PDB file of C-alpha atoms in Angstrom:
ATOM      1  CA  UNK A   1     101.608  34.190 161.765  1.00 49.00           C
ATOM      2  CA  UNK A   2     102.081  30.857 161.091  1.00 60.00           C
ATOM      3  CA  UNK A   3      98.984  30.479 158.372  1.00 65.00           C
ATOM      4  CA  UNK A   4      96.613  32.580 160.215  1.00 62.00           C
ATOM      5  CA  UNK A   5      94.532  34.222 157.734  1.00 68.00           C
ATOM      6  CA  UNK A   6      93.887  36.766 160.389  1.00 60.00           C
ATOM      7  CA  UNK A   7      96.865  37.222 162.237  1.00 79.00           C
ATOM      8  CA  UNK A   8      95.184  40.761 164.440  1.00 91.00           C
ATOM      9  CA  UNK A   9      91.681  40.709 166.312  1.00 94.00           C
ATOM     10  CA  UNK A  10      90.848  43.734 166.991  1.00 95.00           C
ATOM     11  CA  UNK A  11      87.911  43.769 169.359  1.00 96.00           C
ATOM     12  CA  UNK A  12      85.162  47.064 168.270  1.00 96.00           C
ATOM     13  CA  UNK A  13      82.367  47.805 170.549  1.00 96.00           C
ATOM     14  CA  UNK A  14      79.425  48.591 169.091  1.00 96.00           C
ATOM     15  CA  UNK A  15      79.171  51.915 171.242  1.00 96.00           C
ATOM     16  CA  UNK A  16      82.561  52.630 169.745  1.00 96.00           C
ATOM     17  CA  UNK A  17      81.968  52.203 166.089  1.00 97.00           C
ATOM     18  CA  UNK A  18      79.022  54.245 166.310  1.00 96.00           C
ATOM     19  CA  UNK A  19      81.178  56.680 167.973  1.00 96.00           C
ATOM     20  CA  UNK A  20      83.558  56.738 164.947  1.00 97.00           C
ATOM     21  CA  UNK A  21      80.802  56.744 162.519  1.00 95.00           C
ATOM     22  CA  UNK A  22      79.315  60.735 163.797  1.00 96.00           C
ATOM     23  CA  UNK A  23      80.653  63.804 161.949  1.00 95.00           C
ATOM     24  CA  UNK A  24      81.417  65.379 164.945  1.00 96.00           C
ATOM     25  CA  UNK A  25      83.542  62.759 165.934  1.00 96.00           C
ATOM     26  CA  UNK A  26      85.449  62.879 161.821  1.00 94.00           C
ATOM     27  CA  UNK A  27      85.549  66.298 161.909  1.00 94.00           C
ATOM     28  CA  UNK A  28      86.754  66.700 165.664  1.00 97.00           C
ATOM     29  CA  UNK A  29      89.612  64.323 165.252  1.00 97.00           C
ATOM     30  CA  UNK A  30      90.648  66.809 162.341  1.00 96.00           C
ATOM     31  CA  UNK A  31      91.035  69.422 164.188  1.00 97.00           C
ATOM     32  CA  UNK A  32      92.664  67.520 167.145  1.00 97.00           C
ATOM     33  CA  UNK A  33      95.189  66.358 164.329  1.00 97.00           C
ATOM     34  CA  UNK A  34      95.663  69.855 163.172  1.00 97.00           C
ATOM     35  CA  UNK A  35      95.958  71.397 166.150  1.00 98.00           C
ATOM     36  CA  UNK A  36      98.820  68.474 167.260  1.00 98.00           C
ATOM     37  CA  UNK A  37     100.347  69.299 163.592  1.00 98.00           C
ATOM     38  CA  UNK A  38     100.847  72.841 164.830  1.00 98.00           C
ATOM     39  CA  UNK A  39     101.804  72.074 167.888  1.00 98.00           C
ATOM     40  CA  UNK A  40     104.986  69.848 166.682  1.00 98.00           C
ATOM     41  CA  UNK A  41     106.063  72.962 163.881  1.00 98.00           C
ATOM     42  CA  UNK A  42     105.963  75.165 166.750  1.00 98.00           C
ATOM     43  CA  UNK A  43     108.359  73.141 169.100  1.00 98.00           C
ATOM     44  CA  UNK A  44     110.488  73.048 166.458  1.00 97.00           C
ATOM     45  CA  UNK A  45     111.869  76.063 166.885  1.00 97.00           C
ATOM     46  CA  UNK A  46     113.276  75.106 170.770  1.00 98.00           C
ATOM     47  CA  UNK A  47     116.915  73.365 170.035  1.00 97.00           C
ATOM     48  CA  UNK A  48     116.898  70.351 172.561  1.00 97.00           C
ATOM     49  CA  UNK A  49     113.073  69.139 171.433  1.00 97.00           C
ATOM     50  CA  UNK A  50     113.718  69.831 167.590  1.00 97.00           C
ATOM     51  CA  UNK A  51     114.258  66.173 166.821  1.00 98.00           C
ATOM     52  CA  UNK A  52     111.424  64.894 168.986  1.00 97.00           C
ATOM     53  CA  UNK A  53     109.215  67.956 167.347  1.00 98.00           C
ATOM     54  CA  UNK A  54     110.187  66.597 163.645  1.00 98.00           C
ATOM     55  CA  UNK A  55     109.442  63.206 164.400  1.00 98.00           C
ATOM     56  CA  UNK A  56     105.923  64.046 165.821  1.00 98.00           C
ATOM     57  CA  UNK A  57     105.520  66.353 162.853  1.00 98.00           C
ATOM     58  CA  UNK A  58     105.878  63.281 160.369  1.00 98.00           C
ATOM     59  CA  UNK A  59     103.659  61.187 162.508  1.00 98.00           C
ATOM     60  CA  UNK A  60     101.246  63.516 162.462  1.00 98.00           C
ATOM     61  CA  UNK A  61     100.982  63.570 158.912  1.00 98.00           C
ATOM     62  CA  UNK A  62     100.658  60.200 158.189  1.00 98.00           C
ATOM     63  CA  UNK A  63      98.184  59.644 160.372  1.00 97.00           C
ATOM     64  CA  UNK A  64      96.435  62.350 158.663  1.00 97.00           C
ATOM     65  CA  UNK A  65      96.932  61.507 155.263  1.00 97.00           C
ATOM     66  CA  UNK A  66      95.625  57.585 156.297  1.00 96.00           C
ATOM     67  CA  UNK A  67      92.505  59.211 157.667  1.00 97.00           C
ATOM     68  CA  UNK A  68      92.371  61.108 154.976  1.00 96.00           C
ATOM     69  CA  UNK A  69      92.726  58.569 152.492  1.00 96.00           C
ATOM     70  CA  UNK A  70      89.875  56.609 154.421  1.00 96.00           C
ATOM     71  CA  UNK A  71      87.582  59.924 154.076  1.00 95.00           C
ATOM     72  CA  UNK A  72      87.446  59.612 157.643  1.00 95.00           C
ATOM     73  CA  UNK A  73      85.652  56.576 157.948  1.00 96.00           C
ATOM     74  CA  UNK A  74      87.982  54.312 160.406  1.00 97.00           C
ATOM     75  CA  UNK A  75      85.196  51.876 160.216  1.00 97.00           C
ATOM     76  CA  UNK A  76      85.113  51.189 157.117  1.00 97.00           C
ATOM     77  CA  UNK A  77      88.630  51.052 156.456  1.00 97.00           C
ATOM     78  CA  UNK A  78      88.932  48.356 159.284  1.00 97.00           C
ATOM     79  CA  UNK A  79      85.731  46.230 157.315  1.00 97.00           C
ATOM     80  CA  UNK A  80      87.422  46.329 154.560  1.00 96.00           C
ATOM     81  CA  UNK A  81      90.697  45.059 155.896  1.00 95.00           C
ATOM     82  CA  UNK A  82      88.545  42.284 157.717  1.00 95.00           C
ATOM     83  CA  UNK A  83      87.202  41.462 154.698  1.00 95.00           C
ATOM     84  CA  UNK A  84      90.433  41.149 152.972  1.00 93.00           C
ATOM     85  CA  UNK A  85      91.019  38.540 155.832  1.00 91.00           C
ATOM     86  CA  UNK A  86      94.109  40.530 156.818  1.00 92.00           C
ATOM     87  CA  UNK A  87      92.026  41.172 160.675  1.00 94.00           C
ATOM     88  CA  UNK A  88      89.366  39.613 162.591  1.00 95.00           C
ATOM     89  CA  UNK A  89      86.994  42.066 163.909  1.00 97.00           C
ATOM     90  CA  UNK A  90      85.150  41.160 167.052  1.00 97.00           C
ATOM     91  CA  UNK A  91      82.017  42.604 168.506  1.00 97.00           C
ATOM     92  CA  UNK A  92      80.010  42.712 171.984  1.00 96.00           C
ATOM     93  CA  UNK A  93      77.368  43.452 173.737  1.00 95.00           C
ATOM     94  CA  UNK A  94      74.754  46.918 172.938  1.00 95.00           C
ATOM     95  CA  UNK A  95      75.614  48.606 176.333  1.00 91.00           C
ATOM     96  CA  UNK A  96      78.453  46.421 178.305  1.00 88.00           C
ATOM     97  CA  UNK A  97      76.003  44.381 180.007  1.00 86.00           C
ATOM     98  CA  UNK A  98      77.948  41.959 182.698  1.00 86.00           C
ATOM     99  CA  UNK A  99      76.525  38.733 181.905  1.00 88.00           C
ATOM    100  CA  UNK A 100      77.273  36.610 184.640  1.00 85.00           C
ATOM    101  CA  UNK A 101      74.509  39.188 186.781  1.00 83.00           C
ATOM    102  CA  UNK A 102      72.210  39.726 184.172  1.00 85.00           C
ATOM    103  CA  UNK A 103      69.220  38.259 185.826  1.00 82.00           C
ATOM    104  CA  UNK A 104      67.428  37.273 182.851  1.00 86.00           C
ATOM    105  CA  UNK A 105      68.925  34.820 179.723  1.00 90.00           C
ATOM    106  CA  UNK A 106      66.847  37.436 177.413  1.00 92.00           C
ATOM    107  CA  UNK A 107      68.468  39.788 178.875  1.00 93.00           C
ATOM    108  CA  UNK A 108      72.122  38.781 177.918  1.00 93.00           C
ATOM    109  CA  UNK A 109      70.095  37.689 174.013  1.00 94.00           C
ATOM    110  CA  UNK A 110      69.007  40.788 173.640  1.00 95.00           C
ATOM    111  CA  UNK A 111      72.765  42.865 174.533  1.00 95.00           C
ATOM    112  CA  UNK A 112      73.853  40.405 172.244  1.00 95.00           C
ATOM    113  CA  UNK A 113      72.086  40.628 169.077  1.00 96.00           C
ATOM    114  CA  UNK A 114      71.759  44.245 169.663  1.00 96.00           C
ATOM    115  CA  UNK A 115      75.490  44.861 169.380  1.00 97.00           C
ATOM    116  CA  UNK A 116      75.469  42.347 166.719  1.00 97.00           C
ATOM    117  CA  UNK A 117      73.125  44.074 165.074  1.00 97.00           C
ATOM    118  CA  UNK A 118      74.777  47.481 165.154  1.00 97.00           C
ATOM    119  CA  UNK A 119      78.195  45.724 164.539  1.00 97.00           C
ATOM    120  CA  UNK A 120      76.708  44.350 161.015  1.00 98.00           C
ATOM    121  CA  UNK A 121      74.896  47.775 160.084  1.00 98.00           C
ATOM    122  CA  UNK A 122      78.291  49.983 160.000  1.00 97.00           C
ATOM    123  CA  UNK A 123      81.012  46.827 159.045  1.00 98.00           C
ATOM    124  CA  UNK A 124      78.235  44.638 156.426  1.00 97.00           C
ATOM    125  CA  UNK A 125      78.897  41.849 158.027  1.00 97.00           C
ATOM    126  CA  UNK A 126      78.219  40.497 161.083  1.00 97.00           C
ATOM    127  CA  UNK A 127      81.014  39.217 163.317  1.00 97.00           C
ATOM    128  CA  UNK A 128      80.908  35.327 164.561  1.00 96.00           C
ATOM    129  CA  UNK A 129      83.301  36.311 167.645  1.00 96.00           C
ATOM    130  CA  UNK A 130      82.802  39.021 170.582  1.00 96.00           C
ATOM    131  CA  UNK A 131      84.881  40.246 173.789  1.00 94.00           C
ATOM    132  CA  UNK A 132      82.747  39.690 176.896  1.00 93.00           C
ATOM    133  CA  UNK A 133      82.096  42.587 179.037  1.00 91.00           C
ATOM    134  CA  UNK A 134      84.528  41.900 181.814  1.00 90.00           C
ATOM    135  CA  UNK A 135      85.222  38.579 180.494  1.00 88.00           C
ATOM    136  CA  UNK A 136      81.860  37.885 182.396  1.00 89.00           C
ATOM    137  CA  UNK A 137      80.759  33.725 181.793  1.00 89.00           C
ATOM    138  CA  UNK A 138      78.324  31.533 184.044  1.00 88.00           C
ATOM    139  CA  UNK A 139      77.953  28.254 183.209  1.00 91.00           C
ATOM    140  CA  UNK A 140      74.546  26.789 182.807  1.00 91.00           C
ATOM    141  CA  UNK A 141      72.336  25.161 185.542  1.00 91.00           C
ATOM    142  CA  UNK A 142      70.670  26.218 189.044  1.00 91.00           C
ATOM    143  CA  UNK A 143      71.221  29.873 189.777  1.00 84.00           C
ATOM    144  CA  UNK A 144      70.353  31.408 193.029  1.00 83.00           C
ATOM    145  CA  UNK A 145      68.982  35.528 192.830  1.00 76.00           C
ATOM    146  CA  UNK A 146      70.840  37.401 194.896  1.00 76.00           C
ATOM    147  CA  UNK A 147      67.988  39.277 196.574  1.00 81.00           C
ATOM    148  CA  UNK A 148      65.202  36.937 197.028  1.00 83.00           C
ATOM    149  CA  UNK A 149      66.484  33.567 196.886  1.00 82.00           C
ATOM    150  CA  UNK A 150      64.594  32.480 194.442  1.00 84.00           C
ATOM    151  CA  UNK A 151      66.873  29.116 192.339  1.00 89.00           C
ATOM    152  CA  UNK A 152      66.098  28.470 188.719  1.00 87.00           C
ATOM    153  CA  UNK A 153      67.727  27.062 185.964  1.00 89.00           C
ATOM    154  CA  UNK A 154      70.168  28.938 183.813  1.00 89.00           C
ATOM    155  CA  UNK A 155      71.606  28.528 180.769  1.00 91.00           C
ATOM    156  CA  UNK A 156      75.169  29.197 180.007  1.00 92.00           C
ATOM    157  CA  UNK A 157      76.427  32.362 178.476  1.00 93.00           C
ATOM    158  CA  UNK A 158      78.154  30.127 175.722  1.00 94.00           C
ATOM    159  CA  UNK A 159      74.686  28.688 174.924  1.00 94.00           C
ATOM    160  CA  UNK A 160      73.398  32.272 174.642  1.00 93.00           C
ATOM    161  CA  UNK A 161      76.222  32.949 172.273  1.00 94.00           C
ATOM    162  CA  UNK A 162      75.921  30.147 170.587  1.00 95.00           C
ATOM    163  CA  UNK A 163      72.214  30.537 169.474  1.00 94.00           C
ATOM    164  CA  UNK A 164      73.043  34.364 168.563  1.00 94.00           C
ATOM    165  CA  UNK A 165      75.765  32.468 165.842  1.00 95.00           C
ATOM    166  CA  UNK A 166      78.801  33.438 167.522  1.00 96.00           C
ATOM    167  CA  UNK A 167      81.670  30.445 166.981  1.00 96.00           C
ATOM    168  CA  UNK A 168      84.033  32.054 169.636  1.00 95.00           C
ATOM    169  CA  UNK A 169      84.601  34.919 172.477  1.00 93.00           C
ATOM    170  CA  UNK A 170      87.039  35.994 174.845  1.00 90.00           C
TER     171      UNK A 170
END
């Protein structure tokens, strides 16, 4: 890792943490866990898939008993290991917006600090780095709209970002 305090980004939509954060999702998952749990006993009885059957059964259960030990909240688990410093969580924009066809710079500020927003709410903190949608950038300076014509001045995505406080994206 060579000194990096956080050696793993791991890049959370804000769709997806909300996602995480429902019951239905907590409970769902398990079941889907229990149901995979039963799944491996059961194919242990079948000779030549035994070992592959015991293997799945132990994987299984850890993965259980770590979302377990997190009372289901993946979410938080993964704040508090940013926290700790041991990952870097990144965030993005509310609803995937593409920002290099967004026609409006308020538009791409407003996916922005609404996924910031919603980042900080379930993590506490707010992330200084996102993942693009699509890796989507334009530069600043004269953009052309695509149905009328009409040129105007742009400003870059990174200016965007960098008003919104992020420090880096990918």
């Amino acid at each position: 890792a060579m000194g990096a305090r956080a050696p793993i980004t791991l890049g959370l939509t804000p769709v997806l943490i909300e996602q995480l954060r429902l019951p239905t999702f907590q409970s769902g998952f398990q079941g889907y866990l229990a149901e995979r749990l039963r799944h491996a006993r059961a194919d242990q009885a079948d000779p030549s898939i035994r070992a592959l059957a015991l293997h799945w059964e132990r994987e299984i259960t850890a993965l259980r008993d770590r979302f377990d030990a997190a009372n289901g909240d993946i979410v938080g688990a993964l704040a508090a290991h940013a926290r700790a410093g041991r990952i870097e969580i990144l965030s993005s924009f509310a609803a995937h917006g593409y920002a290099a066809l967004l026609k409006h710079d308020r538009a791409i500020r407003g996916q922005l600090q609404i996924g910031l927003d919603t980042s900080a709410k379930h993590l506490g903190f707010r992330p200084k780095g996102i993942w693009l949608p699509e890796c989507s950038f334009r530069p600043g300076g004269p953009w052309k709209g695509p149905v009328l014509g009409v040129e105007r001045e742009r400003q870059g995505v990174d200016r965007v970002l960098e008003e919104c406080g992020v420090t880096h994206f990918f």
